[in-house]
Coordinates of C-alpha atoms in Angstrom, one line a residue:
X180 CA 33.8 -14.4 -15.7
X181 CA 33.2 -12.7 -18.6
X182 CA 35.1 -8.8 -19.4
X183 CA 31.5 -7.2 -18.5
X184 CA 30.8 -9.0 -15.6
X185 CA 34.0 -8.5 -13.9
X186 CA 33.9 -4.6 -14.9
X187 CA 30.7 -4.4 -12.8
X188 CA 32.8 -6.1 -10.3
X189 CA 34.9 -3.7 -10.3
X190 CA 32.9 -0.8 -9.8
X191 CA 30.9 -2.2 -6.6
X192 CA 33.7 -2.7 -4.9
X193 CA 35.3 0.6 -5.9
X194 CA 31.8 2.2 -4.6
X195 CA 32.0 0.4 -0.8
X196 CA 35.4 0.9 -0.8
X197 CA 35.3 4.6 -1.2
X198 CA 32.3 4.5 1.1
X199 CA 34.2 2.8 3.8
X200 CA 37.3 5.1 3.5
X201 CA 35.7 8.3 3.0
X202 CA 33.0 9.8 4.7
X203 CA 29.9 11.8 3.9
X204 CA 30.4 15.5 3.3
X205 CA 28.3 18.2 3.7
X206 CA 28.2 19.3 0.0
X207 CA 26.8 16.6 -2.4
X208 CA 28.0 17.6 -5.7
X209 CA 26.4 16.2 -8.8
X210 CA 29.2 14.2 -11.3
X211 CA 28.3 12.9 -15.0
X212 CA 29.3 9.5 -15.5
X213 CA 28.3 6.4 -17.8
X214 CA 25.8 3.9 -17.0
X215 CA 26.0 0.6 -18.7
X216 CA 22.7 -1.8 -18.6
X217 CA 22.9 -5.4 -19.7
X218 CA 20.0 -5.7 -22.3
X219 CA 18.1 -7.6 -25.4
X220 CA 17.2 -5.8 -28.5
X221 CA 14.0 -7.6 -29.8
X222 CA 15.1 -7.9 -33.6
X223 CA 11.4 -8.5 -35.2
X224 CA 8.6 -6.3 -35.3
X225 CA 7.2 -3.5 -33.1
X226 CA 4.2 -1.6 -31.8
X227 CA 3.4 2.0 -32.2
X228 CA 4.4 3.9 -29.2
X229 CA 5.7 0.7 -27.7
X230 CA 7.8 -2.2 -27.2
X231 CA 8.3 -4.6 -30.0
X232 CA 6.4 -8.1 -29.6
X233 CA 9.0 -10.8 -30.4
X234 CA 10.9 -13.6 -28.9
X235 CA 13.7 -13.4 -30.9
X236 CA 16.0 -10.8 -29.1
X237 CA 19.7 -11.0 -29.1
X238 CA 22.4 -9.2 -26.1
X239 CA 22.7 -6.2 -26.6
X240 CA 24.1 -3.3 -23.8
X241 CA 23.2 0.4 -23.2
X242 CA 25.4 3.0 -22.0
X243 CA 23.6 5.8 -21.1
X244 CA 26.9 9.0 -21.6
X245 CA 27.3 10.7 -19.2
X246 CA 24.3 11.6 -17.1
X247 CA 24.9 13.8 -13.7
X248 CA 24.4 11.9 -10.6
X249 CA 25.0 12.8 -7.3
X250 CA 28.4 12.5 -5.6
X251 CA 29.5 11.7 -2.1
X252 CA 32.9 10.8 -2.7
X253 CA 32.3 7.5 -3.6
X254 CA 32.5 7.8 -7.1
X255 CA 36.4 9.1 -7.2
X256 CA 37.5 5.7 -8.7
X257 CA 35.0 5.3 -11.1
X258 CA 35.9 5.2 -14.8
X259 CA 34.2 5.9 -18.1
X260 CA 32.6 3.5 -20.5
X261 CA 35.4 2.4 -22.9
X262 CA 34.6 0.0 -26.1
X263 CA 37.2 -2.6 -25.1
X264 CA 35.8 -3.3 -22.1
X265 CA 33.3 -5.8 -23.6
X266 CA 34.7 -9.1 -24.6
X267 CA 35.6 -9.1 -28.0
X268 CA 35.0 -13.1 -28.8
X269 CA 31.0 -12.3 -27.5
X270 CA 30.1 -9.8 -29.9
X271 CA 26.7 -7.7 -28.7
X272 CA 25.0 -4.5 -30.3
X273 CA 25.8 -1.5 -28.4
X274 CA 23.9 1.4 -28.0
X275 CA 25.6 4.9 -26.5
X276 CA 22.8 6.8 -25.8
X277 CA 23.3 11.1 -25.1
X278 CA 20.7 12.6 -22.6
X279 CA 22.2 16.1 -23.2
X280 CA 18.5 16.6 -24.3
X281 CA 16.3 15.1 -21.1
X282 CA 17.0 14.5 -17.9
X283 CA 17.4 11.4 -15.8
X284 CA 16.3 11.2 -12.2
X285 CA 16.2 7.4 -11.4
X286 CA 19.8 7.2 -12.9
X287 CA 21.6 6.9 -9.4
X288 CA 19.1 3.9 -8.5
X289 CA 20.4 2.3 -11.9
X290 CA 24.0 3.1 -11.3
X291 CA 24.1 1.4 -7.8
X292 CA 21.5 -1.3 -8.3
X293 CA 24.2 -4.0 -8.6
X294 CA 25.9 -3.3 -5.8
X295 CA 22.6 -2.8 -3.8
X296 CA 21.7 -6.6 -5.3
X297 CA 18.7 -5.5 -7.5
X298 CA 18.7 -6.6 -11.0
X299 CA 18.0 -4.8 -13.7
X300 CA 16.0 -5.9 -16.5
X301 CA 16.3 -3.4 -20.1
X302 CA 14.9 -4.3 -23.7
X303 CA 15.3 -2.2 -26.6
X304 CA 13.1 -2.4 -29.6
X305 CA 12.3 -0.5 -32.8
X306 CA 10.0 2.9 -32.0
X307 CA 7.7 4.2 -34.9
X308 CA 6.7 7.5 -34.9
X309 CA 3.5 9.3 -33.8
X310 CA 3.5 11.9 -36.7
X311 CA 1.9 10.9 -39.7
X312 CA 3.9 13.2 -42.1
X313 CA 5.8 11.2 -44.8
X314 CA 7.4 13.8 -46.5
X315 CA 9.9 15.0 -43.2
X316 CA 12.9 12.5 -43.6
X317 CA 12.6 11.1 -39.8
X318 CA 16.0 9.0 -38.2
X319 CA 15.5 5.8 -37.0
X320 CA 14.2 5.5 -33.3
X321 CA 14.6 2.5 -30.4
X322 CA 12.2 2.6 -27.2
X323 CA 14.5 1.9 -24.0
X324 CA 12.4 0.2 -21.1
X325 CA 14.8 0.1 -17.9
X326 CA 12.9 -1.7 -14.5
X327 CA 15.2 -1.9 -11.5
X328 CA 13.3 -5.1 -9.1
X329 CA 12.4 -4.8 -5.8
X330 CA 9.9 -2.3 -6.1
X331 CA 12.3 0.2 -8.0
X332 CA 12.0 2.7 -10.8
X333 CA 11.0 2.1 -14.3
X334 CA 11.9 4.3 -17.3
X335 CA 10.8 4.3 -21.0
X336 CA 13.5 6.2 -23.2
X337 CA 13.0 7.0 -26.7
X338 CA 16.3 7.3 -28.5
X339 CA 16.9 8.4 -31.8
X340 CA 19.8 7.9 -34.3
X341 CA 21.3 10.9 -36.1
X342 CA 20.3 11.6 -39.7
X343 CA 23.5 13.3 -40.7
X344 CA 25.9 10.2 -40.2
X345 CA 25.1 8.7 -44.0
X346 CA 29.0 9.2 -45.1
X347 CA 30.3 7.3 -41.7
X348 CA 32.4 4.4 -42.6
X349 CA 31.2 2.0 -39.8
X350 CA 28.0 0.6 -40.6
X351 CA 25.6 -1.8 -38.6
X352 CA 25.4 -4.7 -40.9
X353 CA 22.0 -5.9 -39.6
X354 CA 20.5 -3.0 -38.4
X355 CA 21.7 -0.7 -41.3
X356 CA 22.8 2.3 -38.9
X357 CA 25.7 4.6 -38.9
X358 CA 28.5 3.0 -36.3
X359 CA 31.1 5.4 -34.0
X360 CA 34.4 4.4 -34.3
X361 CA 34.5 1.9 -31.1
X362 CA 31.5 0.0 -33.1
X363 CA 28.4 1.3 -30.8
X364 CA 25.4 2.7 -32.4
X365 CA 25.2 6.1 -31.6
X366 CA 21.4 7.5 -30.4
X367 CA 20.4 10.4 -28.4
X368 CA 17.7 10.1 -25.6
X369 CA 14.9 12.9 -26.7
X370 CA 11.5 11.7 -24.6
X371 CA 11.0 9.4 -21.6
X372 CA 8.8 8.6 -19.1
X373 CA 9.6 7.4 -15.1
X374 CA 8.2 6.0 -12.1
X375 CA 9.8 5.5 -9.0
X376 CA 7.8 2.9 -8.0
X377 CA 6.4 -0.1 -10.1
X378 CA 4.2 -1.4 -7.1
X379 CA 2.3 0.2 -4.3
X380 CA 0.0 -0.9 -1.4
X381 CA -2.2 1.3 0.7
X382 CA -5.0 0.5 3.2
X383 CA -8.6 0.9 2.4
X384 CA -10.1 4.9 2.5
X385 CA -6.5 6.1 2.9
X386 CA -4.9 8.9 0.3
X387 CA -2.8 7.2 -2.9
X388 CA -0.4 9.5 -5.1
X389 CA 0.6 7.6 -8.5
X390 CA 4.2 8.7 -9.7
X391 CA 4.7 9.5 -13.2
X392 CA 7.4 11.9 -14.4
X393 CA 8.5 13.1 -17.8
X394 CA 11.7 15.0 -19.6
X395 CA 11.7 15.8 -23.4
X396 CA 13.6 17.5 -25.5
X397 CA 13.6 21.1 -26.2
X398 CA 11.0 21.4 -29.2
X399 CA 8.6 19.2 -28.4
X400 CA 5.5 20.1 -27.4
X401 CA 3.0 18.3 -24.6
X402 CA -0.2 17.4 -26.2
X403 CA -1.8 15.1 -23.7
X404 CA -1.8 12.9 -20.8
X405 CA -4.3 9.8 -19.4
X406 CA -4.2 7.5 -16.6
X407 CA -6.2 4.7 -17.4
X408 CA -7.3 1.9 -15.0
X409 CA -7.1 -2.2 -15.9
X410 CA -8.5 -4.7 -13.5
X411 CA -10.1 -8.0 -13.8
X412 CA -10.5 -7.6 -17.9
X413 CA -11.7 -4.0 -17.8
X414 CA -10.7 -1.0 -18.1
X415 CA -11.8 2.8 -17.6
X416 CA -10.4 6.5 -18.3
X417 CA -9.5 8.0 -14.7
X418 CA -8.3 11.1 -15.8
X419 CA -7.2 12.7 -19.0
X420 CA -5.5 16.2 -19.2
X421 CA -5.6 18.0 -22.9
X422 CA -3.8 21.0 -24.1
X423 CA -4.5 23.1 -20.5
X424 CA -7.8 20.8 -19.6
X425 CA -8.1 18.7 -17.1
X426 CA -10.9 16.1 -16.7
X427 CA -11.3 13.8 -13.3
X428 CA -13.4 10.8 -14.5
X429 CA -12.9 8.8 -11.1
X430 CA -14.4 11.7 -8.1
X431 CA -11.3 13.4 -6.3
X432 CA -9.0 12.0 -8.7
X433 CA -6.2 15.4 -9.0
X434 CA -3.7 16.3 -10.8
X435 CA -1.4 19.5 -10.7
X436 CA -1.2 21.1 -14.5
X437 CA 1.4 23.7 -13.6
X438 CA 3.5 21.1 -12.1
X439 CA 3.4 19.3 -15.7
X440 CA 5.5 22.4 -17.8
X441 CA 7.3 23.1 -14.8
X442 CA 8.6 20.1 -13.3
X443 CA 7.4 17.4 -15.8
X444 CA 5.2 15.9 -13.2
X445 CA 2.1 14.0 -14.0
X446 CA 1.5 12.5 -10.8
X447 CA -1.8 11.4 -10.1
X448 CA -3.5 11.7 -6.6
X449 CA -6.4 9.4 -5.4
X450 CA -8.4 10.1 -2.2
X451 CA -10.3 7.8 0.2
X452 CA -9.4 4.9 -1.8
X453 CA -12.0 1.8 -2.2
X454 CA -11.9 -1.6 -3.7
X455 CA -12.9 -0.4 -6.6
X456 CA -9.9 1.8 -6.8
X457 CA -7.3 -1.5 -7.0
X458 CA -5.5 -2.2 -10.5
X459 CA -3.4 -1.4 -13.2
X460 CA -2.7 1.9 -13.8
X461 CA -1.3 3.4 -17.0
X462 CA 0.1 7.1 -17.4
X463 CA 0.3 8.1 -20.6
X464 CA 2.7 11.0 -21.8
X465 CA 1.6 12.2 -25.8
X466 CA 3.9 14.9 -27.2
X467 CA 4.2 16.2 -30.6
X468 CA 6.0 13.5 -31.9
X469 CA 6.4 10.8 -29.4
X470 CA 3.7 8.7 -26.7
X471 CA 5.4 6.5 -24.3
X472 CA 4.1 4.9 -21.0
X473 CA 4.5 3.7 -17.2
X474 CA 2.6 1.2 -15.7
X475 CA 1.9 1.1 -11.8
X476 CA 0.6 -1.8 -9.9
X477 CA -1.5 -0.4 -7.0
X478 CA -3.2 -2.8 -4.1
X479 CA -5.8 -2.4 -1.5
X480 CA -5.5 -3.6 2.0
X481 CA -8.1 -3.8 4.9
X482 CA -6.9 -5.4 7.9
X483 CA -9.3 -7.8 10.1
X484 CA -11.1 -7.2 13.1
X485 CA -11.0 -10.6 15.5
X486 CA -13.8 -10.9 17.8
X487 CA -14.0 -14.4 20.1
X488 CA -17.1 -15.4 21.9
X489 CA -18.7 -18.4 23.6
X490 CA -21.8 -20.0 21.5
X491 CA -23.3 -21.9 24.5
X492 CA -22.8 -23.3 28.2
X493 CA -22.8 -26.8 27.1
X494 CA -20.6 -29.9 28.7
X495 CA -18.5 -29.1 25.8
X496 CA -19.0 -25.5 25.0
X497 CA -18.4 -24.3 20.9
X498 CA -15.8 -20.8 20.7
X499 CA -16.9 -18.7 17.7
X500 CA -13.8 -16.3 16.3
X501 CA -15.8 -13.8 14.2
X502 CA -13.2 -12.5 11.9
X503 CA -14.6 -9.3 10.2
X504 CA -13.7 -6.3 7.3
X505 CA -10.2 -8.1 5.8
X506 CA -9.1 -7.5 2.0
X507 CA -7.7 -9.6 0.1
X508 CA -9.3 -12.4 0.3
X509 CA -6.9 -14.7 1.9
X510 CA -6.9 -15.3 5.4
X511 CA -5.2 -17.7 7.9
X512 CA -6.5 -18.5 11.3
X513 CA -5.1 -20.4 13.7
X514 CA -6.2 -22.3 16.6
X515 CA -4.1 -23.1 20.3
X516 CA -5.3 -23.6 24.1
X517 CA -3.2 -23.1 26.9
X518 CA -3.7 -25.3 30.5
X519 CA -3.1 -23.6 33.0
X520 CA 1.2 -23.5 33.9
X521 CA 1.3 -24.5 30.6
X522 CA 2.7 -24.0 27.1
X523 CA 0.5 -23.2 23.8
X524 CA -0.6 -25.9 21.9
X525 CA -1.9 -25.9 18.2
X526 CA -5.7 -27.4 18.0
X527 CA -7.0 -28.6 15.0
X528 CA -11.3 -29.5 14.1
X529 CA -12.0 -26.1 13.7
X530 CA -14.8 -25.5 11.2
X531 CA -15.4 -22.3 9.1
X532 CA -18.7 -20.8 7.8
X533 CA -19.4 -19.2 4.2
X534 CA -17.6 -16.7 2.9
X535 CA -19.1 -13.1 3.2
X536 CA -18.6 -10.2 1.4
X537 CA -19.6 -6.4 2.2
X538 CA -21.1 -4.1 -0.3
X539 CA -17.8 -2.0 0.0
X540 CA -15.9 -5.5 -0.9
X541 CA -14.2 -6.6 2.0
X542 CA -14.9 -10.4 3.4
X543 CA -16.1 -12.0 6.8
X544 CA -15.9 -15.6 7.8
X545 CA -16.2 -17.4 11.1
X546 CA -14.2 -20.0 13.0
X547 CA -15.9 -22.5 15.5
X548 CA -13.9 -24.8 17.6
X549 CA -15.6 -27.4 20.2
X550 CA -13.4 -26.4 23.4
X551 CA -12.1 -29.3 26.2
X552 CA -11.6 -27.1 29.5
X553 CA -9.6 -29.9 31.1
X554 CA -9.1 -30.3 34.7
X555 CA -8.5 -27.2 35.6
X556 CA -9.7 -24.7 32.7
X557 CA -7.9 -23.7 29.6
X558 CA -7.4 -20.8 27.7
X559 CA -8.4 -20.6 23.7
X560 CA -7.0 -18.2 21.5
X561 CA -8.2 -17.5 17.8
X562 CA -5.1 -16.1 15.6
X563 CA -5.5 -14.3 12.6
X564 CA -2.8 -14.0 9.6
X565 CA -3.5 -11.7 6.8
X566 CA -0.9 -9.7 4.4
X567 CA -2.3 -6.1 5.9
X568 CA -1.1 -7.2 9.2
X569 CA 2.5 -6.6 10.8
X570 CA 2.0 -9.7 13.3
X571 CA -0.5 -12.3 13.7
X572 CA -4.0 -10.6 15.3
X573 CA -5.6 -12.4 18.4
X574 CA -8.3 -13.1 20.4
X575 CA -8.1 -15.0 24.3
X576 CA -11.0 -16.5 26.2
X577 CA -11.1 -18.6 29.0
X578 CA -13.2 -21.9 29.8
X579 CA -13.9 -23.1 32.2
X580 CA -14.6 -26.9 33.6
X581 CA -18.1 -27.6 34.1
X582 CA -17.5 -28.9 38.1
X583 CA -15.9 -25.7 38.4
X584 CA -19.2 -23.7 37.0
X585 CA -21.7 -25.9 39.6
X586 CA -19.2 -24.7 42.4
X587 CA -19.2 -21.4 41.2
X588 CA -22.9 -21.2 40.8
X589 CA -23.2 -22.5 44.7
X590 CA -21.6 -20.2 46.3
X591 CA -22.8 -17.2 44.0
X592 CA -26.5 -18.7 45.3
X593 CA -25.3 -19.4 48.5
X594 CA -24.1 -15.8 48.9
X595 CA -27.2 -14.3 47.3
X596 CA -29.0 -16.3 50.2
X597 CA -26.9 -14.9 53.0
X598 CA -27.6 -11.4 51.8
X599 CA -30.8 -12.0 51.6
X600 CA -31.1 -13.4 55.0
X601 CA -29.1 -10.2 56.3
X602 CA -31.5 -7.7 54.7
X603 CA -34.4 -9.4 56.5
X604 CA -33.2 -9.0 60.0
X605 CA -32.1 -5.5 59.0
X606 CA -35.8 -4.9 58.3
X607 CA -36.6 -7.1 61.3
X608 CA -34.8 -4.5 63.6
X609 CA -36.3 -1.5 62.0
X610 CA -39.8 -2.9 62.5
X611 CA -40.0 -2.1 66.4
X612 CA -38.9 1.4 66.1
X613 CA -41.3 2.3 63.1
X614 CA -44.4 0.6 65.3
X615 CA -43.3 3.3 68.3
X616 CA -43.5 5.9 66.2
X617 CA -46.6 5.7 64.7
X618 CA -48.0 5.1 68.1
X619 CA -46.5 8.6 69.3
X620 CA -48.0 10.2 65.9
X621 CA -51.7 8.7 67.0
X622 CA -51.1 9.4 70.6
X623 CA -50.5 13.2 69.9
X624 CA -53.6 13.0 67.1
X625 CA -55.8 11.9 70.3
X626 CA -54.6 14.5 72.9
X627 CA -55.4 17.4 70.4
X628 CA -58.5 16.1 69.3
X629 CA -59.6 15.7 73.2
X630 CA -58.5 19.0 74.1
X631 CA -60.5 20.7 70.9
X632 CA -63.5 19.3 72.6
X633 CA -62.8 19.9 75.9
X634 CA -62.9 23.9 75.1
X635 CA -66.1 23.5 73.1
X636 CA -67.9 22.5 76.1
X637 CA -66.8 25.3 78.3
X638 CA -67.9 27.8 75.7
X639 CA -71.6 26.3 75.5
X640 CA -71.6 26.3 79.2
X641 CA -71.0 30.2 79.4
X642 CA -73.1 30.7 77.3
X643 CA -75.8 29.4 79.0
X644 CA -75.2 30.3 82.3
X645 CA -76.0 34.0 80.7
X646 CA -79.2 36.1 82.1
X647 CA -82.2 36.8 79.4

C-alpha cells in the first residue's frame, strides 16, 4: 500500500472513529482543512474554456488548502496536507490550489467520499483564456474537473498560477512553473462551476429544477449564462440570460436573475415536463475572463397502465394484457397461472403485437396468452416490469373450465325459468280479483243509468196528467 493510499486510510477511520465516540452536537461549526484528490494532468493540448483532448496524462494529485467544511466533531483527528506524505520513489505533479477567492460547497461530499465508498474521478488540463488582449501579461491557468460517482456533485475549477514567483528557485522542469518549497505547484482557485447532481430522473408532466451554481473571484464580472439542450445528435438554446436579460426559449423554462449576483445560483427550472424535454443539458457560466461548464443528464419516466381482458369464450379462451402509456421503451412482462390451492407458475407462448407510440411519445404493446382453465379453473396474471415502477405492476383474471360454464349457464336458465314461472301465477292470482272489479264498476254504471231514466218518465207523466 502505497504512502497515499494508506493516508486516506487513515483518515476514514479517524472520521468513524470520532463518529462512533462522539456524538452530534447542537452547534455545527464550520473547520478549514485540506482535501487531496487522486488525479491525471492531460500533458498535450487543450480546448478553449475546457478540458484538454489527450490520452497522454500522467498522476498527478490536488490539494484543495484549506476550504471550510462543516464540523461535527469528527474531524478532531484530522491532519493537514503535508509534502512527505506522498511516496517519494512515485514521483507525481502536485497542485496546492488556494480558494481564499471562491467558495466551495460540494467540498464536504469530496472530503468524505472515500469513506462513504464513492470514487472520485479529477483531471487537470491546460485553460486558455477567454480575453483576447495580448498585451496584459496573463499567468498560466489549469481547468480542475472533480465528479464524485453515484449520482454526486461535479465541479469545474479554474486555477491560476501566480505571476510574481519568476525569481523562485524551485522550478517545474516540464511544465516550466514556479515550485513552493515542498515541490507542489502553487495555483489559486479564481472561477468554478457546480452541480450537485450529475443525473436526474422525473416522471412525465411533473416539475424539474436543473442545479448549476457558481463562485468567482472578486473582480470578475458575469457576462452571460446558457442552458443548452443535446439529445439524439441535436441540440437547441433553452435559455440564455445576458447582462440583466433573460430569454426562455423552451415555454415555462425560469430562471431567478437576482439569485445569480446574490447567491451565484443559475438553477434552471422546467415545468410539466414532456418527452421532448429528456437530454443533455449544459449550463454555461461566461465571466469577464473565464467560461466553464456543468453538464446534467436528465430522464423521463412514464409508468404503465396494465389492463387484462378475455378475447373470446372459446374451448380455449386467448387473455389480452393491454399494457399502455410507459417510457422508456423497455418493458418486461411476465406470464403465471395459479390452480386453485396452488402455487404460481411461470407460462411461456405468449405473443406480443406491434409496437405503439403516442403523439406525446410514450409506447403501448399487447400481450396474448392462450389460457388452459384445468379441472377446476385457474387464475392468469399479466406482470409488468418497467424502470418507472417500484415493484412489478399486475393484472388477475380468472377462467374458468368450459363444463363449469354449461353448468353455470343451466342453472342461470333454469333459475330464469323458475322466476318466470312464479311471476305468472302471481298474475294468475291477480286475474280473479281485477275481473270482480270491473264487474262492480259496470254494475254501478247500470244502476245509475236505470235510475236516470226512471225519473224521466215520472216527469213526462206529470206533465201530462196537467188540465188545458
Amino acid at each position: 500500500m502505497g504512502t497515499e493510499e494508506g493516508w486516506c486510510l487513515l483518515l476514514c477511520l479517524a472520521l468513524s472513529g470520532a463518529a462512533e465516540t462522539k456524538p452530534h452536537t447542537a452547534e455545527t461549526q464550520w473547520r478549514a482543512v485540506d482535501v487531496v484528490l487522486d488525479c491525471f494532468l492531460a500533458k498535450d493540448g487543450g480546448h478553449r474554456g475546457a478540458l484538454a483532448s489527450s490520452e497522454d496524462r500522467a498522476r498527478a494529485s490536488l490539494v484543495l488548502k484549506q476550504v471550510p467544511v462543516l464540523d461535527d466533531g469528527s474531524l478532531e483527528d484530522f491532519t493537514d496536507f503535508q509534502g512527505g506524505m506522498l511516496a517519494q520513489d512515485d514521483p507525481i505533479d502536485i497542485f496546492e490550489a488556494s480558494v481564499d477567492l471562491v467558495q466551495i460547497p460540494q467540498a464536504e461530499a469530496l472530503l468524505h467520499a472515500d469513506c462513504s465508498g464513492k470514487e472520485v474521478t479529477c483531471e487537470i488540463s491546460h485553460y486558455f483564456l477567454q480575453t483576447r488582449e495580448t498585451t496584459v501579461e496573463t499567468a498560466p491557468c489549469f481547468m480542475a474537473n472533480v465528479q464524485v460517482s453515484g449520482g454526486g456533485p461535479s465541479i469545474s475549477m479554474v486555477m491560476k498560477t501566480p505571476i510574481d514567483a519568476k525569481n523562485d528557485a524551485f522550478w517545474h522542469p516540464m511544465l516550466n512553473l514556479p515550485l513552493s518549497p515542498q515541490g507542489t505547484v502553487r495555483t489559486a482557485v479564481e472561477f468554478q462551476v457546480t452541480t450537485q447532481t450529475q443525473f436526474l430522473t422525473f416522471l412525465l408532466g411533473s416539475s424539474a429544477s436543473l442545479d448549476c451554481g457558481f463562485s468567482m473571484a472578486p473582480g470578475l464580472d458575469l457576462i452571460s449564462v446558457e442552458w443548452r439542450l443535446q439529445h439524439k445528435g441535436r441540440g437547441q438554446l433553452v435559455y440564455s440570460w445576458t447582462t440583466g436579460q433573460g430569454q426562455a426559449v423552451r415555454k415555462g423554462a425560469t430562471l431567478e436573475p437576482e439569485q445569480l449576483g446574490m447567491a451565484g445560483d443559475a438553477s434552471l427550472t422546467l415545468p410539466s415536463l414532456t418527452i421532448q424535454d429528456e437530454g443533455t443539458y449544459v449550463c454555461q457560466i461566461t465571466t469577464s475572463l473565464y467560461r466553464t461548464q456543468q453538464i446534467i443528464q436528465l430522464n423521463i419516466q412514464a409508468s404503465p397502465k396494465v389492463r387484462l381482458s378475455l378475447a373470446n369464450e372459446a374451448v380455449l379462451p386467448t387473455l389480452i394484457c393491454d399494457i399502455a402509456g410507459y417510457y422508456p421503451l423497455d418493458v418486461a412482462v411476465t406470464w403465471t397461472r395459479q390452480e386453485l390451492g396452488g402455487s404460481p407458475v411461470q407460462v411461456s407462448g405468449a405473443s406480443f403485437s406491434s409496437l405503439r407510440q403516442s403523439m406525446a411519445g410514450t409506447y403501448s404493446i399487447s400481450s396474448s396468452l392462450i389460457a388452459e382453465p384445468g379441472s377446476a379453473g385457474a387464475t392468469y396474471t399479466c406482470q409488468v416490469t418497467h424502470i418507472s415502477l417500484e415493484e412489478p405492476l399486475g393484472a388477475s383474471t380468472q377462467v374458468v373450465p368450459p363444463e363449469q360454464k354449461t353448468a353455470l349457464g343451466v342453472i342461470v336458465a333454469s333459475g330464469l325459468f323458475l322466476l318466470a314461472l312464479l311471476f305468472l301465477g302471481l298474475q294468475r292470482r291477480q286475474a280473479p280479483t281485477r275481473v270482480g272489479l270491473l264487474q262492480a264498476e259496470r254494475w254501478e254504471t247500470t244502476s245509475c243509468a236505470d235510475t236516470q231514466t226512471s225519473h224521466l218518465q215520472e216527469d213526462r207523466a206529470a206533465h201530462v196528467s196537467q188540465p188545458s
